[in-house]
Coordinates of C-alpha atoms (C1' of nucleotides) in Angstrom, one line a residue:
Chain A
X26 CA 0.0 0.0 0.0
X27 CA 1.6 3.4 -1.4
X28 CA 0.2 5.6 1.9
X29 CA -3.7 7.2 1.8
X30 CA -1.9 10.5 2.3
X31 CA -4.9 13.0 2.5
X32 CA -4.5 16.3 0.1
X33 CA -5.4 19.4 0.1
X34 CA -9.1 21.0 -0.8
X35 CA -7.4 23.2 -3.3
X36 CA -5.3 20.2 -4.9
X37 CA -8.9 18.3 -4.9
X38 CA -10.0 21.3 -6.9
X39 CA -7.5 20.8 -9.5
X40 CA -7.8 16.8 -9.8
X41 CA -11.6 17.4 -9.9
X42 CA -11.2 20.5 -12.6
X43 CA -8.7 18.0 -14.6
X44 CA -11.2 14.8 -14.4
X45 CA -14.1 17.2 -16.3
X46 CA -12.2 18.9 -19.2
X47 CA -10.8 16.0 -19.5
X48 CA -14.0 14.5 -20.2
X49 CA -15.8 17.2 -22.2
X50 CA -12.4 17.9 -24.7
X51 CA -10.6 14.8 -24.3
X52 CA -7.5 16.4 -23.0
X53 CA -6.5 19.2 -20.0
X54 CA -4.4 22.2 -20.7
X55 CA -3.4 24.5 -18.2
X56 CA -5.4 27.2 -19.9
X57 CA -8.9 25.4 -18.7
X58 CA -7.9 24.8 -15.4
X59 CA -7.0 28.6 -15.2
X60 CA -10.7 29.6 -16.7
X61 CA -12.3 27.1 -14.1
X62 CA -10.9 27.4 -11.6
X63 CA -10.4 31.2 -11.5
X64 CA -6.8 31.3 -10.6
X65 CA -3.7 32.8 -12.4
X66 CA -1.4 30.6 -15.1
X67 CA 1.6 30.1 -12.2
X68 CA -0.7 28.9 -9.8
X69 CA -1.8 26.0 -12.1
X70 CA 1.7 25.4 -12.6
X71 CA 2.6 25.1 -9.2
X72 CA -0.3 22.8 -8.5
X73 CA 0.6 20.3 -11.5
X74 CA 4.4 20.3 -9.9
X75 CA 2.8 19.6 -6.6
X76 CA 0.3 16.7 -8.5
X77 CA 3.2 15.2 -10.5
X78 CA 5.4 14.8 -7.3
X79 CA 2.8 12.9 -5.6
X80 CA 1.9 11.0 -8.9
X81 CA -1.5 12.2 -9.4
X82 CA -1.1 13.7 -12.9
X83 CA 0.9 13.0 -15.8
X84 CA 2.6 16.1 -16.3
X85 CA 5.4 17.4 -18.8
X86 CA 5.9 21.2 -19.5
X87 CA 4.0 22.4 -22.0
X88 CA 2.1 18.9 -22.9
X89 CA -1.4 18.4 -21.8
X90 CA -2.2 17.0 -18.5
X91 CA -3.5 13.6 -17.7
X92 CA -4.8 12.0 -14.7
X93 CA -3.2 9.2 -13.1
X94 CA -4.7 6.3 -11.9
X95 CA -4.2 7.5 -8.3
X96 CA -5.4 11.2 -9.2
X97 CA -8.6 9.8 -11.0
X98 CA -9.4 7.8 -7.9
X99 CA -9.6 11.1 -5.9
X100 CA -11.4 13.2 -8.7
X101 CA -14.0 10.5 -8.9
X102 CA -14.6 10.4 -4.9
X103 CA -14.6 14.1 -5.2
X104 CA -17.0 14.5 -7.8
X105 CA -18.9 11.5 -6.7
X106 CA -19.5 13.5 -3.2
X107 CA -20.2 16.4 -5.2
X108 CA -23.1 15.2 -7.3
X109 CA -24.5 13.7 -4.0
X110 CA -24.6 16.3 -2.0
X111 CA -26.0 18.9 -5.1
X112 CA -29.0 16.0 -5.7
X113 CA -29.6 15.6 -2.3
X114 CA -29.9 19.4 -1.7
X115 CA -31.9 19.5 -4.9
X116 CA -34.1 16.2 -4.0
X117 CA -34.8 16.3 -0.5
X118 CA -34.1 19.5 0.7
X119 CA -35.5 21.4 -2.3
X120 CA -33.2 24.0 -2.8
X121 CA -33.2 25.3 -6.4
X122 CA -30.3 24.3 -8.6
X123 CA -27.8 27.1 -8.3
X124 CA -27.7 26.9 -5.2
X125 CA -27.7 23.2 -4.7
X126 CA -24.3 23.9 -6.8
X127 CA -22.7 25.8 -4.8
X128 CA -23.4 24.2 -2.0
X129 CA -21.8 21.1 -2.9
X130 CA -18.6 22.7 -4.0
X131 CA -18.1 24.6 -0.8
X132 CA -18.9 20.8 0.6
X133 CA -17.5 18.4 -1.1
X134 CA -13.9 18.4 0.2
X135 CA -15.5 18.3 4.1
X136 CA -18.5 16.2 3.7
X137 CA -17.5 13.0 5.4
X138 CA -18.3 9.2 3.8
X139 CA -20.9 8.1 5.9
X140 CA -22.6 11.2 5.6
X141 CA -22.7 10.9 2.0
X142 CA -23.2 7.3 2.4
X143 CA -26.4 7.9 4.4
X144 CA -27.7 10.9 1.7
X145 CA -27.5 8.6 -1.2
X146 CA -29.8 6.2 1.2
X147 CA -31.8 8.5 2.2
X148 CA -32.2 10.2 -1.3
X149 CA -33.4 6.3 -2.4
X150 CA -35.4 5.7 -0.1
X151 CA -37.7 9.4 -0.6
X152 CA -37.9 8.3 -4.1
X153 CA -39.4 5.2 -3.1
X154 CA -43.3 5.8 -1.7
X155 CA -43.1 4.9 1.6
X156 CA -44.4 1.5 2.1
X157 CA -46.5 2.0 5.1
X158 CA -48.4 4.8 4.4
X159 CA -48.0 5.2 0.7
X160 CA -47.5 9.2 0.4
X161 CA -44.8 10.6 -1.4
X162 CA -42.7 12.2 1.1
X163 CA -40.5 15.0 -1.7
X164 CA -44.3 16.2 -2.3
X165 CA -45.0 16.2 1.1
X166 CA -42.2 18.7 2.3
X167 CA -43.2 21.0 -0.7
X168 CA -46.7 21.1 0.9
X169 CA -44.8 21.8 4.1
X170 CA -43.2 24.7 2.8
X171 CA -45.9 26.0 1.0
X172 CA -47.9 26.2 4.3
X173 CA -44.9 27.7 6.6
X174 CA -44.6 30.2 4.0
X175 CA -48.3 31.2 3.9
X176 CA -48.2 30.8 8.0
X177 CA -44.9 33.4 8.4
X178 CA -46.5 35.7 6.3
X179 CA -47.1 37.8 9.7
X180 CA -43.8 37.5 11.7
X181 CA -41.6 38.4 9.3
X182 CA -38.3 37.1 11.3
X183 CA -35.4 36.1 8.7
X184 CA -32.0 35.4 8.8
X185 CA -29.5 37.1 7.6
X186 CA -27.9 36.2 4.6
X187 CA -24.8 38.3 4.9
X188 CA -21.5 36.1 4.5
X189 CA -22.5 33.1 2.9
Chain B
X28 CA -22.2 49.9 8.5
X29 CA -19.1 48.7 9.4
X30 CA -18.4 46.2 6.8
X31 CA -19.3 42.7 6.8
X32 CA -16.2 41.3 6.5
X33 CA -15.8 37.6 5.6
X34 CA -13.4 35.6 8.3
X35 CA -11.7 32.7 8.1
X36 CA -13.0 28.9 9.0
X37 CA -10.0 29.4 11.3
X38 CA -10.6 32.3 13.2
X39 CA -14.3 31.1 12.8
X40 CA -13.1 28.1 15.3
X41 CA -11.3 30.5 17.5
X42 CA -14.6 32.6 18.5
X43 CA -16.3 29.7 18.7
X44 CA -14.5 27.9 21.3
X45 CA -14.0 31.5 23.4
X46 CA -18.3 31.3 23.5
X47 CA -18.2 27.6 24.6
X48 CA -15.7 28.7 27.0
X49 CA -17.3 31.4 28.6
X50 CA -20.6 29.7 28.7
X51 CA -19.1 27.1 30.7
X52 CA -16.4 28.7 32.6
X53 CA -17.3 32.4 32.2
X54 CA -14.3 33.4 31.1
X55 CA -12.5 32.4 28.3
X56 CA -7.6 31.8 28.7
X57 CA -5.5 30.8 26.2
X58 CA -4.6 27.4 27.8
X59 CA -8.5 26.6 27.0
X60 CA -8.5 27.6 24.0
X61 CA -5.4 25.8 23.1
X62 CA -6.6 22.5 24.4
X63 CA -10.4 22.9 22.6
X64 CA -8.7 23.5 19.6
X65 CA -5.4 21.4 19.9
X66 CA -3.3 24.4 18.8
X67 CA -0.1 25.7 20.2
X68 CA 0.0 28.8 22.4
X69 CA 1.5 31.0 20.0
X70 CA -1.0 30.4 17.5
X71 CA -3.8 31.3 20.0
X72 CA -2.2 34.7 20.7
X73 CA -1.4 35.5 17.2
X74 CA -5.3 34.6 16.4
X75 CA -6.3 37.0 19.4
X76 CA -4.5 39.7 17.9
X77 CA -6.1 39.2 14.8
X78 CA -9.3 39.5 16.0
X79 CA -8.4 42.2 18.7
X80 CA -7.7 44.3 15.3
X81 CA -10.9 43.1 13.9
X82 CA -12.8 44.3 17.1
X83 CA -14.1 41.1 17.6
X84 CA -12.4 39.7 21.2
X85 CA -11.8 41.9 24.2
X86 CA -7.6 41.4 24.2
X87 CA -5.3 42.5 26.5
X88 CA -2.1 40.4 27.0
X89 CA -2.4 38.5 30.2
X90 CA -5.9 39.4 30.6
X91 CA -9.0 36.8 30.1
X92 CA -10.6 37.3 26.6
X93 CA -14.1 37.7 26.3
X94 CA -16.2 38.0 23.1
X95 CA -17.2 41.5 21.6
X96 CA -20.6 41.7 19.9
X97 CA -19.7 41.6 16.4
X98 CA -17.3 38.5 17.9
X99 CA -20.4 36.9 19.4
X100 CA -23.1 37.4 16.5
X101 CA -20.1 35.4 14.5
X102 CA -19.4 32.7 17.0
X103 CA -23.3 32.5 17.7
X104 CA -23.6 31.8 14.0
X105 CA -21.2 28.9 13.1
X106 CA -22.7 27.4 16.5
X107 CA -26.3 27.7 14.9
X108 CA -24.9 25.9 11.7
X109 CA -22.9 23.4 13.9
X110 CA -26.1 22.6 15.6
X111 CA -28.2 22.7 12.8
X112 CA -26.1 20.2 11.1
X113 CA -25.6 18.2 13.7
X114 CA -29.4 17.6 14.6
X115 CA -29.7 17.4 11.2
X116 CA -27.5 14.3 10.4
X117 CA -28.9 13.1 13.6
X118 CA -32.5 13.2 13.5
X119 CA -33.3 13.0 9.2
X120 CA -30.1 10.9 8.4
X121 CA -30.0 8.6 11.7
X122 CA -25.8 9.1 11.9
X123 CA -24.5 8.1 15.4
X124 CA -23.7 11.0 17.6
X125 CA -20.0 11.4 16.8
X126 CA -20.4 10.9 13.5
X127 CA -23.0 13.7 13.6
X128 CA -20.4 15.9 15.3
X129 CA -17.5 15.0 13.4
X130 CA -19.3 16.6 10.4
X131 CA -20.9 19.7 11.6
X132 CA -17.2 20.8 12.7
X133 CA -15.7 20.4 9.2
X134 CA -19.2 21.7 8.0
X135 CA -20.0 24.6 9.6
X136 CA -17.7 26.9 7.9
X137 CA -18.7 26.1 4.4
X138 CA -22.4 25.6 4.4
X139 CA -24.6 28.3 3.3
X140 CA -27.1 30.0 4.7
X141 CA -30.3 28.7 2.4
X142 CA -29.5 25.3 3.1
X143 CA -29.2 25.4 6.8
X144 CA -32.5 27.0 6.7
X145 CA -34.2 24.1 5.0
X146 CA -32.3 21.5 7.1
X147 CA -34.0 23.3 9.9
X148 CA -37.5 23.6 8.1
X149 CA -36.9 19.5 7.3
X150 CA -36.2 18.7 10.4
X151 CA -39.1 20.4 11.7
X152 CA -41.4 19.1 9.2
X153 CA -40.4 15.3 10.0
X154 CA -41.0 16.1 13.6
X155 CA -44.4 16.4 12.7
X156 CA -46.9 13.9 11.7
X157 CA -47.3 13.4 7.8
X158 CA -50.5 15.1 7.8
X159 CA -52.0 13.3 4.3
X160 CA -50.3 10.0 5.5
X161 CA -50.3 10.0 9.5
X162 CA -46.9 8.2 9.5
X163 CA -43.4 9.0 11.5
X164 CA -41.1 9.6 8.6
X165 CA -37.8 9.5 11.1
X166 CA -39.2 5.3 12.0
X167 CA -40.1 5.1 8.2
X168 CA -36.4 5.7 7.2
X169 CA -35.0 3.9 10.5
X170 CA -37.3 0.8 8.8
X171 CA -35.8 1.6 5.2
X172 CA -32.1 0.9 6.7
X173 CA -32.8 -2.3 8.5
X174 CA -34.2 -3.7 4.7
X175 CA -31.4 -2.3 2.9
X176 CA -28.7 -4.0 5.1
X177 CA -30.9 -7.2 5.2
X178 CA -30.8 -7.0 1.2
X179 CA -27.0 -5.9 1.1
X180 CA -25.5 -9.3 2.9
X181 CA -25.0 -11.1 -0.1
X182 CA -23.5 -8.1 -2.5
X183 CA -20.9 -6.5 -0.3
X184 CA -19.8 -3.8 -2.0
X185 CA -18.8 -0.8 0.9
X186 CA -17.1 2.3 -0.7
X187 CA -13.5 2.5 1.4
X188 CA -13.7 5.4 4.2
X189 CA -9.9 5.7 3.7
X190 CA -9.1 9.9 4.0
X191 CA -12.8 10.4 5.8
Chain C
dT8 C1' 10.9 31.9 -42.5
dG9 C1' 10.8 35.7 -39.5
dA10 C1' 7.6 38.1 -36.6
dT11 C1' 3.8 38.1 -33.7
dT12 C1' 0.5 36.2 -30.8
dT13 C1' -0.8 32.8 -27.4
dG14 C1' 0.2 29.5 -23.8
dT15 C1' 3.1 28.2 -20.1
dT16 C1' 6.7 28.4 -16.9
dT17 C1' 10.2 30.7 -13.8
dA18 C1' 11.3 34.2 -10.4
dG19 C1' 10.1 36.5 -6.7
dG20 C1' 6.7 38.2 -3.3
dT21 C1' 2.4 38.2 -0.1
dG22 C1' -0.9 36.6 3.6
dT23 C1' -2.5 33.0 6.5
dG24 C1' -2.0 29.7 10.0
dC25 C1' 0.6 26.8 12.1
dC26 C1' 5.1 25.5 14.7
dT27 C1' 9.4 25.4 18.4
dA28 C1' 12.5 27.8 21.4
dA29 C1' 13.2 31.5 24.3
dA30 C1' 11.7 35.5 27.0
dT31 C1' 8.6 37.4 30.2
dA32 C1' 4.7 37.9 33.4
dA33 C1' 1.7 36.2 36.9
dA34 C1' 0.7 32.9 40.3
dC35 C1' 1.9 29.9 43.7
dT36 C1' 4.9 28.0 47.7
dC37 C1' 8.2 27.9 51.2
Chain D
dG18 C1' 9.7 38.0 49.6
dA19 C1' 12.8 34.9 46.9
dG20 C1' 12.3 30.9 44.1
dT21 C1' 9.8 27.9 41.4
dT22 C1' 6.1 26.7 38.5
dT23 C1' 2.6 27.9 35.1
dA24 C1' 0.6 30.8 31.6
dT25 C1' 1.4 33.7 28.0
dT26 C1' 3.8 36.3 24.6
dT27 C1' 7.8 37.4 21.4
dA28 C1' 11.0 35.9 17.9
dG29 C1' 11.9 33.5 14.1
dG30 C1' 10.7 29.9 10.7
dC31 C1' 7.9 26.8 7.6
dA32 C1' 4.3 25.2 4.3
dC33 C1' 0.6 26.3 1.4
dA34 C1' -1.9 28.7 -2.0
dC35 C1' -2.2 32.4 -4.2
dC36 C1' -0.4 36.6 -7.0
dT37 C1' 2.3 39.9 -10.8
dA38 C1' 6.1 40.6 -13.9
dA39 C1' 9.2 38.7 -16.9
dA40 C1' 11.1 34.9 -19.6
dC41 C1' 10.5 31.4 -22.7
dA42 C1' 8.2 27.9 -25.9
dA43 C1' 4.9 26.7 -29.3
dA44 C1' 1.7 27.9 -32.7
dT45 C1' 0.0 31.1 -36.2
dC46 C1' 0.4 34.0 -40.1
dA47 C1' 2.3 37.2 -43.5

DNA sequence: TGATTTGTTTAGGTGTGCCTAAATAAACTC
DNA sequence: GAGTTTATTTAGGCACACCTAAACAAATCA
């Protein structure tokens, strides 16, 4: 065993930028991961130095970047804790989609497995009627909402929204 | 309006632990605060200098530290999204209690504002009855795992908690 | 092919958040 | 009240993740 040595969010954030353009042009190029990610050229650098040492990323100057089998393995659980926490926000909780989004990305490199683990569960099991009663229970929140709304309409008490 | 300036998850955990502190010692010293947050001393007065310049501790060198209000409304925040989480992974996603905790520390820096609100609003709502149905959604899910881990002896397939 | 544009890397610098070792202040103890 | 112990701060350093400016490589085009 070649060491589980945790990384970094932001090195997560490059694996996980690398696995998509990968996917949608069929090769990375430090250009992309700039444009992503937001960051400057030299900071993409540095990260692909950093990626190469610990034999995440196949990296040569100037050459397009690959994933290595290790660094695929860590985009995929990253991504793969992405999408679940973005449906489960969308599904369950009902948040709208941009938000859902961001959510996710500010979560994904915290979220821990058996949380995950038990929101793809629990994201199955809503979609599933529930056996014993046999209401739909994503419909039933929606109602739930829709009458707190309509209720709250008098004490107007929110909170704020400042940093986040 | 003095600004509402973003702060770090790190000095985020620092005003935290000076509330839980004080609550329970009423007053807050740096030995405390190094042992909540497993930190050296150093790094607990550098962070208190920080936020002395931020106006958000009471600092004087030697002196116990107490909270100032915009200090407080902060700390009083991430503890109403450590809480929120918490309850949350409790109560909807049935995650043992350390577990729970575990999470809402990494968590509570990261998760936004919108979906807090709705974890509390779902958690309220599964308190409740299902009106239309009359079941107890919590037992219904608490049901839903039993079936799942009968159904899952033959196919073990667990996804590796390795770095979480 | 030589000149220009575009992409990428190197050089050097910044802020944050941590550390250890050493200095200093405050609190105890004899 | 002098000496020791404990708490806290200062000094100095390190790793990480970013940045701008400048150098350099590759691609484009005239």
């Amino acid at each position: 065993m070649t060491k589980p040595k945790k990384i970094s969010a932001s090195l997560e954030d490059y694996l996980e930028a690398i696995y998509l353009i990968t996917r949608k042009n069929g090769e990375a190029r430090s250009k992309e991961i700039m444009k992503q990610l937001r960051v400057s050229g030299p900071s993409v650098t540095e990260a692909l130095q950093v990626l190469a040492e610990k034999k995440m990323v196949n990296y040569q100057p100037y050459e397009p970047i690959t994933l290595a089998p290790k660094g695929k393995k860590v985009a995929e659980g990253v991504l793969y804790r992405h999408e679940t926490l973005r449906d489960f926000f969308i599904e369950v909780l009902g948040v709208d989609r941009k938000a859902a989004e961001k959510g996710a990305c500010r979560m994904e490199h915290v979220a821990t497995s058996n949380i995950i683990e038990r929101m793809v569960k629990y994201t199955d099991y809503l979609k599933n009627e529930c056996k014993r009663c046999g209401c739909n229970k994503v419909h039933c929140f929606a109602e739930y909402l829709q009458d707190q709304k309509k209720k709250s309409r008098t004490s107007a008490e929110e909170v704020s929204d400042d940093e986040l």
